[in-house]
Short mmCIF file of C-alpha atoms in Angstrom, two decimals:
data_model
loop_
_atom_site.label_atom_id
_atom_site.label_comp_id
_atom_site.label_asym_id
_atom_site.label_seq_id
_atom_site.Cartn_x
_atom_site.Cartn_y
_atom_site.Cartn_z
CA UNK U 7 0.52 -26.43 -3.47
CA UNK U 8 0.74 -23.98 -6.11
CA UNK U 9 0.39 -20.69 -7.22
CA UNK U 10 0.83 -18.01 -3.83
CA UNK U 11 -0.26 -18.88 -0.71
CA UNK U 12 -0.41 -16.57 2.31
CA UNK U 13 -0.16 -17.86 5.49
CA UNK U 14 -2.31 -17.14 8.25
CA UNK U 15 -5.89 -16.04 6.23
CA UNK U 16 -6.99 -14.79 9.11
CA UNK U 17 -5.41 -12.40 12.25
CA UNK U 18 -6.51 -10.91 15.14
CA UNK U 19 -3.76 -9.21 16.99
CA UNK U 20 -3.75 -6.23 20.20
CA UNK U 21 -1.46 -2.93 19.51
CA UNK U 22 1.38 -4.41 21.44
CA UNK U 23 1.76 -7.83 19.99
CA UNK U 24 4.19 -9.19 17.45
CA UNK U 25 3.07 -11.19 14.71
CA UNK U 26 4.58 -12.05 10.86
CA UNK U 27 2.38 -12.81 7.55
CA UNK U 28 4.14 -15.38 5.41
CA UNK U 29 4.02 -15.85 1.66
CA UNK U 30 5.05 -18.27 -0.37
CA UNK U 31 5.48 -18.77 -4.12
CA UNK U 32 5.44 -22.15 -6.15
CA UNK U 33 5.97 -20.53 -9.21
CA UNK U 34 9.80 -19.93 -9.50
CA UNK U 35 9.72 -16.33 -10.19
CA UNK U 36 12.04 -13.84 -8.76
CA UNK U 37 10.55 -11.24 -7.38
CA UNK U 38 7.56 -10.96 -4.50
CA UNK U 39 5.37 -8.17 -3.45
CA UNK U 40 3.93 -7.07 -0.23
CA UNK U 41 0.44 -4.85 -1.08
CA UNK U 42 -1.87 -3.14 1.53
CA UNK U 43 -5.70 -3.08 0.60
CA UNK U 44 -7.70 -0.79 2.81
CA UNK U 45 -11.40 -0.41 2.25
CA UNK U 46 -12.41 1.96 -0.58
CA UNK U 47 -8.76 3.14 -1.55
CA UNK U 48 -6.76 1.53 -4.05
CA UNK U 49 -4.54 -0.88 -3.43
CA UNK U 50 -0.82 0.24 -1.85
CA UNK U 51 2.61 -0.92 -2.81
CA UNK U 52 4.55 -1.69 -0.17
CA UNK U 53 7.64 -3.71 -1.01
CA UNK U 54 9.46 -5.44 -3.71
CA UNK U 55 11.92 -7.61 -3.38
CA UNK U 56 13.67 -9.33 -6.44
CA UNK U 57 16.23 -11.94 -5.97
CA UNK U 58 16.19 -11.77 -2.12
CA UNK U 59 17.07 -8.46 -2.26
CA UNK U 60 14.71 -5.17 -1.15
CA UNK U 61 14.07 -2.86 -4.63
CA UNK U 62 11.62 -0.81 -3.45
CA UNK U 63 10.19 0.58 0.02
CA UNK U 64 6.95 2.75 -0.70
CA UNK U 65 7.82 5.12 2.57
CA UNK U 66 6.00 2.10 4.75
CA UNK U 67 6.18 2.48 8.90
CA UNK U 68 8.91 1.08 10.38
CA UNK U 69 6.48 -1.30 11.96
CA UNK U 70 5.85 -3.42 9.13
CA UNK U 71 9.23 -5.17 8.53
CA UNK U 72 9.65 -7.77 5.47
CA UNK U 73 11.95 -10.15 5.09
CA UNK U 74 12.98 -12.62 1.96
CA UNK U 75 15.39 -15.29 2.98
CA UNK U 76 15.27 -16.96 -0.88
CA UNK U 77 13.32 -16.26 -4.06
CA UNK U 78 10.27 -18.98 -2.91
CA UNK U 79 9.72 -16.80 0.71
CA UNK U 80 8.62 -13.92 1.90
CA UNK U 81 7.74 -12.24 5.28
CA UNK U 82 6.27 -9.54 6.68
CA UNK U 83 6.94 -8.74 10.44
CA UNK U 84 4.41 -6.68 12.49
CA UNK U 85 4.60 -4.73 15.91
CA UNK U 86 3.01 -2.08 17.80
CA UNK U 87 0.56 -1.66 15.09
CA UNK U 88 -2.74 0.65 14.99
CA UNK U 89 -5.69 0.27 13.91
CA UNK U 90 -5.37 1.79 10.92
CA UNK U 91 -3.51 -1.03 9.72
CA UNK U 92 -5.78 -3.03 9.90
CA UNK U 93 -6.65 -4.24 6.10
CA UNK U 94 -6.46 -7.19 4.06
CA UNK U 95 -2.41 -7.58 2.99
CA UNK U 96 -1.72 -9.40 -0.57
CA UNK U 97 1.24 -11.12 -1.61
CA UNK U 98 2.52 -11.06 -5.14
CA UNK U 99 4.99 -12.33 -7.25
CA UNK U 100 6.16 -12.38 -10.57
CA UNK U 101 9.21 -13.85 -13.13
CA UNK U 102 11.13 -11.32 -12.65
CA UNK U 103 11.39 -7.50 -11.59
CA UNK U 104 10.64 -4.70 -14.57
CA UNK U 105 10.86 -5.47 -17.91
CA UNK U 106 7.78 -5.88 -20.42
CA UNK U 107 5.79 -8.82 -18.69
CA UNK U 108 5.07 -8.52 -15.42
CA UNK U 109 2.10 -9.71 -14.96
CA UNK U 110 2.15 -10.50 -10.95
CA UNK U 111 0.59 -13.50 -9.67
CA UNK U 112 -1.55 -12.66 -6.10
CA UNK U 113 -2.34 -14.96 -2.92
CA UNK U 114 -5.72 -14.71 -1.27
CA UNK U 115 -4.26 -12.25 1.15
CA UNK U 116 -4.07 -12.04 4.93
CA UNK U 117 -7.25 -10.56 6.65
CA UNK U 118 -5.60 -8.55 9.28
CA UNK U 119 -7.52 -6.92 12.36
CA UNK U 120 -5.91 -4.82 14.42
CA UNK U 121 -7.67 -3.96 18.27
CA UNK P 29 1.20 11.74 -11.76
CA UNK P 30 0.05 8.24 -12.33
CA UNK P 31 -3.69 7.54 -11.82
CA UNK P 32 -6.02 5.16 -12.16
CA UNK P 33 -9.88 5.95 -11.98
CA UNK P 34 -12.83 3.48 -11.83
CA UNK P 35 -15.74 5.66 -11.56
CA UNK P 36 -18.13 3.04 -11.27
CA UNK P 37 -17.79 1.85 -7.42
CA UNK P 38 -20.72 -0.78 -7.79
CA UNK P 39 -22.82 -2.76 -11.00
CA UNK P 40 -25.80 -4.98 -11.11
CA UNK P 41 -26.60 -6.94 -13.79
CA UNK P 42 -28.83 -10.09 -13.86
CA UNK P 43 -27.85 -12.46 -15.36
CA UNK P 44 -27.13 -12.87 -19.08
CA UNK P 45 -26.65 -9.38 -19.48
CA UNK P 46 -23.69 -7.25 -20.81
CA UNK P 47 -22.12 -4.72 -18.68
CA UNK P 48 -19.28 -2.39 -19.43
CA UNK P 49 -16.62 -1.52 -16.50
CA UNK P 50 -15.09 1.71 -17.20
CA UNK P 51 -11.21 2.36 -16.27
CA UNK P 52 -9.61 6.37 -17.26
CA UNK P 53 -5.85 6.61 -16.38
CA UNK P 54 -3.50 9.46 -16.66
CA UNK P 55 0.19 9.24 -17.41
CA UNK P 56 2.83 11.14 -18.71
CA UNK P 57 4.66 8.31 -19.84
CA UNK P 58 4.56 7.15 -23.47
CA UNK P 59 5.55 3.74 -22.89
CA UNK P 60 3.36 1.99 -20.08
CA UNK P 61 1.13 -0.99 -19.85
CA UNK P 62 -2.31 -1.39 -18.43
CA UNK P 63 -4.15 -4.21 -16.39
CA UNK P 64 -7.71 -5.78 -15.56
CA UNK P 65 -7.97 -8.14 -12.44
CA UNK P 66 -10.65 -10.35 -11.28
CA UNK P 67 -10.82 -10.71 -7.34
CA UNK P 68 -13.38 -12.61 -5.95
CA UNK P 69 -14.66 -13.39 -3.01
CA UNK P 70 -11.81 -15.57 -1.93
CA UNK P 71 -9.56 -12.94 -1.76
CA UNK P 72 -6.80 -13.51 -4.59
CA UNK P 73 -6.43 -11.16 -7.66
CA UNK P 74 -6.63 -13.23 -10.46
CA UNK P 75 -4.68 -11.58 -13.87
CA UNK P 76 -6.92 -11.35 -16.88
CA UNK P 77 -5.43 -9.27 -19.54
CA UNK P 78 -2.13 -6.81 -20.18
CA UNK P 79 -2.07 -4.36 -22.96
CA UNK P 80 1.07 -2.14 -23.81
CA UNK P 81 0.63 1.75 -25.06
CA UNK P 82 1.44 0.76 -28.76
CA UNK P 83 -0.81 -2.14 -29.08
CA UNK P 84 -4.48 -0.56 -29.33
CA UNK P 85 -5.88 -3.83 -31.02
CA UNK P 86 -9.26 -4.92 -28.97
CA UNK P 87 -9.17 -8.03 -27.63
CA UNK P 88 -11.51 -10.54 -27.06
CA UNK P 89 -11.60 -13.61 -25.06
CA UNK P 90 -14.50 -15.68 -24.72
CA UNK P 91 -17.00 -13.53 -23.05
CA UNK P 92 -14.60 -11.07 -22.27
CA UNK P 93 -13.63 -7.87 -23.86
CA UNK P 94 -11.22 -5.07 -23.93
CA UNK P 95 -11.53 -1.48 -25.33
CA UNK P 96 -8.20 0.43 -25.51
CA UNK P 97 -8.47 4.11 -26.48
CA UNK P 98 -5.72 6.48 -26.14
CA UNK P 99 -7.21 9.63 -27.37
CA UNK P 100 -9.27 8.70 -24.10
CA UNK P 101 -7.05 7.24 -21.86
CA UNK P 102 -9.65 4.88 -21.56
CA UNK P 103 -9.51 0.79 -21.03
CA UNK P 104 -12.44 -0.59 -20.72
CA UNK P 105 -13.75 -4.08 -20.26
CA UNK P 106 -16.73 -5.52 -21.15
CA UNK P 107 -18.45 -8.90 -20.41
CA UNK P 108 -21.11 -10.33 -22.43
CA UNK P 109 -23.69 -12.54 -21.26
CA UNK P 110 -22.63 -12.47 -17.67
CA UNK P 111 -22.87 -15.11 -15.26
CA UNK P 112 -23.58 -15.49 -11.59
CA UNK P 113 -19.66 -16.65 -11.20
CA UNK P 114 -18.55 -13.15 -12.87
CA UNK P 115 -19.44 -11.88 -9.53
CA UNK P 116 -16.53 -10.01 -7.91
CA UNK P 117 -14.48 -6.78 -7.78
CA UNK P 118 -12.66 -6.00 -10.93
CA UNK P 119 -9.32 -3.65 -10.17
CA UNK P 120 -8.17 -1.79 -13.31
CA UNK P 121 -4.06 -1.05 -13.52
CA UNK P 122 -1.35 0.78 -14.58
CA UNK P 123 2.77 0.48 -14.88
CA UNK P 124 4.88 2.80 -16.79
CA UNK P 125 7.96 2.19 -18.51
CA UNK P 126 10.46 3.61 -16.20
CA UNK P 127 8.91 1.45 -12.55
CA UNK P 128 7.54 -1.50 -14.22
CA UNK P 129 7.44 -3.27 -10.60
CA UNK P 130 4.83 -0.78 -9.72
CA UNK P 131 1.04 -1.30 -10.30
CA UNK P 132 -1.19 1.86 -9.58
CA UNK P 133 -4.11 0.60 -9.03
CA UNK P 134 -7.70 1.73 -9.28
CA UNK P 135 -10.54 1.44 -6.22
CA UNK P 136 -11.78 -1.08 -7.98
CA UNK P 137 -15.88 -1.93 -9.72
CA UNK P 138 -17.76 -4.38 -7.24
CA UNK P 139 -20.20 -6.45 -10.28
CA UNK P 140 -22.60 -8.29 -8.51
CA UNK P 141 -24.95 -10.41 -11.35
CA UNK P 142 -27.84 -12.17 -9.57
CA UNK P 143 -29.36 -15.06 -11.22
#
């Protein structure tokens, strides 16, 4: 494998279910991004995590939870979501957090459908 | 604030010819650094050029082109003799200086070149 992949492509999931998106990077960069893309709006930052550790929490719900157990992984966590949510959800990463080249490297994203 | 506008919400071209995607941003920043992605139908966002705020050179690459004008705040991008596989939504970004891990994104120019 290489580049980002983004595990499942495709989910279907009722308001009270529990599901998690997975990401994972073959690149060995340091930091990973969780974006939202929602038809016809741009798309949302939602995390950043750099070196396991959360940087950056755009004021998401508490029902999307992330989680980064080493540099390669990263999760996000769902439950009791609306439909609203529903959106296509892109995982990033890139060498390293700030600095003058960041250039962020994107999976094909997680088509997620919320009933 | 940090903005990024793509007027231009769909294109068609046939094939062969050139077509300009327009991208305006606003920032108060002096130091910042601005993006094109490719994201086709597959889903990924595939990186295709970064320019800082000091470097206004045009660049060119292949049949791609980029127009950097800061007494605009304009960075536009410009294929040449497009081709059926150009086909895809083209996102136009921007990170500033001080929250480099951030990329404001634009809605995004859906080019669709038929054959």
């Amino acid at each position: 494998e290489t580049g980002v992949t983004q595990t499942p492509r495709h989910l279907v999931m009722g308001m009270t279910n529990k599901k998690s998106l997975k990401c994972e990077q073959h690149l060995g960069h340091n930091a990973m991004y969780w974006y939202k893309q929602s038809a016809k709006k741009p798309l949302e930052l939602m995390f950043v995590y750099s070196l396991e550790e959360r940087v950056e929490n755009n004021s998401v719900p508490s029902r999307f939870s992330p989680e980064c157990p080493n540099s390669s992984h990263l999760f996000l966590h769902l439950h009791t979501l609306q439909p609203e949510d529903s959106a296509l959800y892109l995982c990033a990463s890139s060498q390293d957090r700030g600095g003058t080249y960041n250039e962020q490297f994107f999976g094909p994203g997680t088509r997620l459908t919320v009933l | 604030a940090q903005k990024v506008t793509q007027a231009q919400t769909e294109i068609s071209v046939v094939e062969k010819e050139d077509v300009t995607l327009d991208c305006v941003y606003e920032t108060r920043d002096t130091t910042y650094y601005l993006f094109w992605y490719k994201q086709p139908p597959s889903g990924e966002l595939v990186f295709l050029i970064r320019r800082n705020s000091f470097d206004e050179q045009n660049e060119i690459s292949g049949r791609y082109s980029w127009n950097f004008q800061k007494s605009t705040s304009s960075f536009n991008f410009t294929i040449t003799a497009s081709q059926v596989v150009d086909s895809a939504v083209y996102f136009c970004a921007l990170s500033e200086a001080r929250n480099t891990d951030k990329l404001i994104f634009g809605t995004g120019t859906r080019l669709q070149v038929f054959p």
